[in-house]
Coordinates of C-alpha atoms in Angstrom, one line a residue:
M1 CA -14.9 2.5 10.7
L2 CA -14.0 6.2 10.8
T3 CA -10.6 5.9 9.3
G4 CA -9.4 4.8 5.8
E5 CA -7.9 1.5 4.8
R6 CA -4.4 3.1 4.8
T7 CA -4.6 4.1 8.4
R8 CA -2.3 2.3 10.9
P9 CA -4.2 -0.4 12.9
A10 CA -3.5 1.4 16.2
R11 CA -5.5 4.4 15.0
R12 CA -8.3 2.5 13.2
T13 CA -11.8 2.9 14.8
S14 CA -13.4 -0.5 15.2
V15 CA -16.9 -1.4 14.1
R16 CA -17.4 -2.5 17.6
G17 CA -16.7 1.1 18.8
L18 CA -19.2 2.5 16.4
S19 CA -21.8 -0.1 17.3
A20 CA -21.3 0.6 21.0
L21 CA -21.8 4.3 20.3
T22 CA -25.0 3.6 18.4
E23 CA -26.4 1.4 21.1
T24 CA -25.6 4.0 23.8
A25 CA -27.0 6.8 21.7
R26 CA -30.3 5.0 21.1
R27 CA -30.6 4.1 24.8
D28 CA -30.0 7.7 25.9
A29 CA -31.8 9.5 23.1
A30 CA -34.9 10.4 25.2
V31 CA -32.7 11.5 28.1
A32 CA -30.6 13.8 25.8
E33 CA -33.8 15.3 24.4
A34 CA -35.2 16.0 27.9
R35 CA -31.9 17.4 29.2
R36 CA -31.1 19.3 26.0
A37 CA -27.6 17.8 26.1
L38 CA -25.9 14.5 25.4
T39 CA -25.3 12.3 28.4
A40 CA -21.7 11.7 29.7
D41 CA -22.0 8.1 28.5
V42 CA -22.7 9.1 25.0
A43 CA -20.0 11.7 25.0
G44 CA -17.5 9.1 26.1
A45 CA -18.7 6.5 23.6
L46 CA -18.5 9.2 20.9
T47 CA -14.8 9.8 21.8
R48 CA -14.0 6.1 21.9
A49 CA -15.5 5.7 18.5
G50 CA -12.9 8.0 17.1
F51 CA -14.9 11.0 15.9
P52 CA -12.9 13.8 17.6
R53 CA -9.6 12.5 16.4
H54 CA -10.8 11.7 12.9
F55 CA -9.2 14.7 11.1
V56 CA -6.5 15.5 13.6
P57 CA -3.1 15.7 11.9
R58 CA -1.0 12.6 12.2
R59 CA 1.8 14.6 13.8
Q60 CA -0.6 15.2 16.6
G61 CA -1.5 11.6 16.9
G62 CA -4.7 11.7 14.9
G63 CA -5.7 9.8 11.8
A64 CA -6.0 12.6 9.2
G65 CA -8.9 10.5 7.9
E66 CA -11.0 10.5 4.8
F67 CA -14.5 12.0 4.3
A68 CA -16.2 8.8 3.1
P69 CA -15.9 6.9 6.4
L70 CA -16.9 10.0 8.4
V71 CA -20.1 10.3 6.3
A72 CA -20.9 6.6 6.8
G73 CA -20.2 6.7 10.5
A74 CA -22.2 9.9 11.2
A75 CA -25.1 8.5 9.1
A76 CA -25.1 5.2 11.1
V77 CA -25.2 7.0 14.4
G78 CA -27.9 9.3 13.0
E79 CA -30.3 6.3 12.7
A80 CA -30.2 6.0 16.5
C81 CA -30.0 9.7 17.6
A82 CA -29.7 12.8 15.5
S83 CA -28.2 14.9 18.3
T84 CA -25.4 12.4 18.9
A85 CA -24.7 12.2 15.1
W86 CA -24.7 15.9 14.8
C87 CA -22.2 16.4 17.7
A88 CA -20.1 13.5 16.4
A89 CA -19.8 15.0 12.9
L90 CA -19.0 18.4 14.3
F91 CA -16.4 17.3 16.8
A92 CA -14.7 15.7 13.8
A93 CA -15.1 18.7 11.6
H94 CA -13.8 21.1 14.3
G95 CA -10.7 19.0 14.7
R96 CA -10.2 19.6 11.0
L97 CA -10.6 23.4 11.5
A98 CA -8.2 23.4 14.5
A99 CA -5.6 21.8 12.2
Y100 CA -5.2 25.2 10.5
L101 CA -3.8 26.8 13.7
P102 CA -0.1 27.6 13.8
P103 CA 2.0 24.6 14.9
E104 CA 2.5 26.0 18.4
G105 CA -1.3 26.3 18.8
Q106 CA -1.9 22.8 17.5
H107 CA 0.6 21.4 20.0
E108 CA -1.1 23.2 22.9
L109 CA -4.6 22.1 21.9
W110 CA -3.6 18.4 21.4
A111 CA -0.9 18.3 24.1
E112 CA -2.6 15.5 25.9
G113 CA -3.6 13.5 22.8
P114 CA -5.9 13.6 19.8
D115 CA -9.1 12.7 21.6
V116 CA -9.9 16.3 22.3
R117 CA -13.6 17.4 21.9
I118 CA -13.8 20.8 20.2
A119 CA -17.0 22.8 19.9
A120 CA -17.2 25.9 17.7
A121 CA -19.2 29.0 16.8
V122 CA -17.3 30.4 13.9
V123 CA -20.0 31.4 11.4
P124 CA -21.0 34.2 11.5
P125 CA -18.4 36.2 13.4
Q126 CA -19.7 37.3 16.7
G127 CA -18.5 39.0 19.9
D128 CA -15.6 41.5 20.0
A129 CA -11.9 40.9 19.5
V130 CA -9.4 43.6 20.4
A131 CA -5.7 43.4 19.7
V132 CA -3.5 43.3 22.8
D133 CA 0.2 42.6 23.2
G134 CA 0.9 39.2 21.9
G135 CA -2.7 38.3 20.9
W136 CA -6.3 39.3 21.2
R137 CA -8.9 39.9 24.0
L138 CA -12.3 38.4 23.5
D139 CA -15.6 39.8 25.0
G140 CA -19.2 39.1 24.2
E141 CA -21.3 36.1 23.3
W142 CA -21.3 33.5 20.6
R143 CA -24.1 31.1 19.6
P144 CA -24.8 28.3 18.9
A145 CA -22.0 26.0 20.1
S146 CA -23.1 22.4 19.7
G147 CA -21.8 20.0 22.3
V148 CA -20.1 22.7 24.3
D149 CA -21.0 21.0 27.6
H150 CA -18.8 18.1 26.7
A151 CA -16.0 20.1 24.9
D152 CA -12.4 20.6 26.0
W153 CA -11.8 23.5 23.7
I154 CA -14.0 25.8 21.6
L155 CA -13.3 27.7 18.4
L156 CA -14.8 31.2 18.3
A157 CA -14.7 33.8 15.5
S158 CA -14.9 37.6 15.4
W159 CA -14.3 40.4 13.0
T160 CA -10.8 41.9 13.4
H161 CA -9.0 44.6 11.4
R162 CA -5.4 44.8 10.3
D163 CA -4.2 47.4 7.8
G164 CA -7.7 48.7 7.5
E165 CA -9.0 45.4 6.1
P166 CA -11.7 43.3 7.9
E167 CA -10.7 39.7 8.8
H168 CA -12.9 36.8 9.8
R169 CA -10.6 35.5 12.6
V170 CA -10.9 32.2 14.4
F171 CA -9.7 31.8 18.0
A172 CA -9.0 28.6 20.0
V173 CA -10.1 29.0 23.6
P174 CA -10.1 26.4 26.5
R175 CA -13.6 25.5 27.5
S176 CA -12.6 26.4 31.1
A177 CA -12.1 30.0 30.1
V178 CA -15.7 30.6 28.9
T179 CA -19.1 30.7 30.5
V180 CA -21.9 28.6 29.0
V181 CA -25.3 30.2 29.0
D182 CA -28.3 27.9 28.8
T183 CA -30.2 29.2 25.8
W184 CA -30.8 26.1 23.7
H185 CA -34.6 25.6 23.7
S186 CA -35.2 24.2 20.2
S187 CA -37.8 22.1 18.4
G188 CA -35.2 19.9 16.8
L189 CA -31.7 18.6 17.7
R190 CA -32.6 19.2 21.3
G191 CA -29.9 16.9 22.6
T192 CA -27.0 18.8 21.0
G193 CA -26.8 21.3 23.9
S194 CA -26.1 24.1 21.3
N195 CA -25.9 26.8 24.0
T196 CA -24.4 30.3 24.0
V197 CA -20.8 30.9 25.0
R198 CA -19.7 34.1 26.9
C199 CA -16.2 35.5 27.1
E200 CA -15.2 38.3 29.5
G201 CA -11.7 39.5 28.9
V202 CA -10.4 36.2 27.6
V203 CA -6.9 36.7 26.1
V204 CA -6.0 34.4 23.2
P205 CA -2.3 34.3 22.2
E206 CA -1.4 34.8 18.5
H207 CA -0.4 31.2 18.1
R208 CA -4.0 30.1 18.8
T209 CA -5.6 32.1 16.0
Y210 CA -5.9 32.2 12.2
T211 CA -8.1 33.9 9.6
L212 CA -10.9 32.0 8.0
D213 CA -9.5 32.5 4.5
A214 CA -6.8 29.9 5.4
L215 CA -9.6 27.2 4.9
L216 CA -9.6 28.1 1.2
R217 CA -5.9 27.5 0.7
P218 CA -4.3 24.0 0.7
Q219 CA -1.6 23.6 3.3
S220 CA 1.8 22.7 2.0
G221 CA 2.5 19.0 2.4
A222 CA -0.8 18.5 4.2
A223 CA -2.9 15.3 4.2
R224 CA -5.7 15.3 1.7
C225 CA -8.4 16.1 4.3
H226 CA -6.5 19.4 5.0
A227 CA -5.9 20.2 1.4
V228 CA -9.6 20.4 0.2
P229 CA -11.2 23.9 0.5
Y230 CA -13.8 24.3 3.2
P231 CA -16.7 24.9 0.8
M232 CA -16.1 21.5 -0.8
V233 CA -16.9 19.6 2.4
A234 CA -18.9 21.8 4.7
A235 CA -22.4 20.8 3.4
L236 CA -21.2 17.2 3.1
I237 CA -20.4 16.9 6.8
F238 CA -23.7 18.7 7.8
A239 CA -25.8 16.4 5.6
A240 CA -24.4 13.1 6.9
P241 CA -26.4 13.1 10.1
L242 CA -29.5 14.0 8.2
L243 CA -29.1 10.9 6.0
G244 CA -29.1 8.8 9.1
V245 CA -32.1 10.5 10.5
A246 CA -34.1 9.8 7.3
R247 CA -33.0 6.2 7.3
G248 CA -34.1 5.8 10.9
A249 CA -37.5 7.5 10.2
L250 CA -38.1 5.2 7.3
R251 CA -37.3 2.1 9.3
A252 CA -39.6 3.2 12.2
W253 CA -42.4 4.2 9.8
T254 CA -42.2 0.9 7.9
G255 CA -42.2 -1.1 11.2
E256 CA -45.5 0.7 12.2
R257 CA -47.0 -0.2 8.9
V258 CA -46.0 -3.9 9.2
A259 CA -47.5 -4.0 12.6
A260 CA -50.8 -2.6 11.3
K261 CA -53.3 -5.2 10.1
H262 CA -54.8 -2.8 7.6
P263 CA -52.3 -0.2 6.4
H264 CA -53.5 2.9 4.6
P265 CA -54.1 2.5 0.8
A266 CA -51.4 5.2 0.1
T267 CA -48.8 3.3 2.1
H268 CA -47.2 1.8 -1.0
T269 CA -46.7 5.3 -2.6
V270 CA -45.3 6.9 0.5
L271 CA -43.0 4.0 1.1
A272 CA -41.7 3.8 -2.4
Q273 CA -41.1 7.5 -2.9
A274 CA -39.5 8.1 0.6
S275 CA -37.2 5.2 0.2
A276 CA -36.2 6.3 -3.3
R277 CA -35.4 9.8 -2.1
I278 CA -33.3 8.5 0.8
H279 CA -31.5 6.0 -1.4
S280 CA -30.7 8.8 -3.9
A281 CA -29.5 11.0 -1.1
G282 CA -27.1 8.3 0.0
L283 CA -25.7 7.9 -3.5
L284 CA -25.2 11.7 -3.8
L285 CA -23.3 11.9 -0.5
D286 CA -21.2 8.8 -1.4
G287 CA -20.2 10.5 -4.6
A288 CA -19.4 13.8 -2.9
A289 CA -17.3 12.1 -0.3
E290 CA -15.4 10.2 -3.0
R291 CA -14.8 13.5 -4.9
A292 CA -13.6 15.1 -1.7
D293 CA -11.2 12.2 -0.9
R294 CA -9.8 11.6 -4.4
G295 CA -11.2 13.9 -7.0
E296 CA -9.5 16.8 -8.7
I297 CA -10.0 20.1 -6.8
T298 CA -11.4 22.7 -9.1
P299 CA -14.0 25.5 -8.8
L300 CA -16.5 23.1 -10.6
S301 CA -15.8 20.1 -8.3
V302 CA -16.3 22.3 -5.3
A303 CA -19.6 23.5 -6.7
E304 CA -20.6 20.0 -7.6
N305 CA -20.1 18.9 -4.0
R306 CA -22.2 21.7 -2.6
R307 CA -24.9 20.9 -5.2
D308 CA -25.0 17.2 -4.4
A309 CA -24.8 17.6 -0.6
T310 CA -27.6 20.2 -0.4
T311 CA -29.7 18.2 -2.8
A312 CA -29.2 15.1 -0.7
A313 CA -30.3 17.1 2.4
T314 CA -33.4 18.3 0.6
L315 CA -34.3 14.8 -0.5
C316 CA -33.9 13.5 3.1
R317 CA -36.0 16.3 4.5
E318 CA -38.7 15.7 1.9
A319 CA -38.8 12.0 2.7
V320 CA -39.1 12.5 6.4
D321 CA -41.7 15.2 5.9
A322 CA -43.8 12.7 3.8
L323 CA -43.4 10.0 6.4
F324 CA -44.4 12.3 9.2
H325 CA -47.5 13.5 7.5
A326 CA -48.5 9.9 6.6
S327 CA -48.2 8.8 10.2
G328 CA -51.6 9.9 11.4
L329 CA -52.4 10.5 15.0
R330 CA -49.6 8.4 16.4
A331 CA -47.0 10.9 15.2
Q332 CA -48.5 13.6 17.3
S333 CA -47.0 12.1 20.4
P334 CA -43.8 13.9 21.3
D335 CA -42.0 10.6 22.0
N336 CA -42.9 9.2 18.6
T337 CA -39.8 8.2 16.6
V338 CA -41.1 9.7 13.4
Q339 CA -42.1 12.9 14.9
R340 CA -38.6 13.3 16.5
A341 CA -37.0 12.5 13.2
W342 CA -39.2 15.2 11.5
R343 CA -38.2 17.8 14.1
D344 CA -34.5 16.9 13.8
A345 CA -34.6 16.7 10.0
T346 CA -36.2 20.1 9.8
A347 CA -33.6 21.6 12.1
I348 CA -30.7 20.1 10.2
A349 CA -32.0 21.1 6.8
G350 CA -32.4 24.7 7.9
H351 CA -28.7 25.1 8.5
A352 CA -27.1 27.7 6.4
A353 CA -24.5 25.3 5.0
L354 CA -27.3 23.3 3.4
D355 CA -28.9 26.3 1.7
A356 CA -29.8 24.8 -1.7
D357 CA -30.3 28.2 -3.4
A358 CA -26.8 29.3 -2.4
A359 CA -25.3 26.0 -3.7
A360 CA -27.3 26.4 -6.9
R361 CA -25.9 29.9 -7.5
A362 CA -22.3 28.7 -6.9
Y363 CA -22.8 25.8 -9.3
A364 CA -24.3 28.0 -12.0
E365 CA -21.4 30.4 -11.7
A366 CA -18.9 27.6 -11.9
V367 CA -20.6 26.2 -15.0
L368 CA -21.5 29.4 -16.8
F369 CA -18.6 31.6 -15.9
P370 CA -15.6 29.3 -15.3
A371 CA -13.0 32.0 -16.2
D372 CA -14.2 34.1 -13.2
G373 CA -13.1 31.4 -10.8
H374 CA -16.3 31.4 -8.8
G375 CA -17.4 28.4 -6.7
A376 CA -14.1 27.8 -4.9

């Protein structure tokens, strides 16, 4: 389910694996919300479903997969549990980021296989990084780091300077080398355990670091998933769990209306408009994934993907918001499915990667001033 048709059978994630994850995520959703972290069962099922290895390079045993199946998989899990889908999508995305490490760093990170769960706090740069012999010393705090409680490694970023120029530098650090501080007390995405990470004199060798601008440059001979620039796919990956949340909210809301003997007169309008928004969002994300997997990479196509993914996120948020406000008193219960979806959707839509205004500016620049090369 999470890998493309051309992936070798031994690496293909089965529908059964995704179904098992969805069932476990739905079963443990309330527990994750109360504990503010995924359960060990969900983390294990997430790994078995193939999310952490999805973008791992083939030379490291991964699938170097496509974006379309990742979007579909994350959305399917999001119907059951937003926090699980969020961590699943990010564990996959962070494997893609780790693939930009130098070869020695990649080998160290995936020495025991491709099913390594990687958390990250790379935007914005935080903490302090000081150059030392053979690498860098990290001190300070980074937040938030989704899924860090179940991570094996974590990617952190700080500002560094070489030749007088600032660099947004990423560091790969073993989870065992950092301290996790319990700071995640949120209204939405409660189960993601997006806590703070603290480093005290952690030394990172040069082979486990790179500068963020590498994500804008295609790697020579790399698989397609490692050749597309980061801005082309960041919003797409973040929007995928939100699509699932919206679909789950619509299903729960519709079920409540079916059970009611006398539904509210406005039910037909809310149902039609919310379902149309969610359906449109799905089409936009499908198109953006196809463009990322097979389309020509240009400043305009990058901007189109940002435009479509952020618009899809807005449509999903609007749909869930309408469903919540049309739910009446029952949605005021904290364990109500629609209320949980509303909190989760609001949290996801507020992520900086889904900023519709920023995406609109990038799109306008790519269309109106193509010679300037904006948007990539």
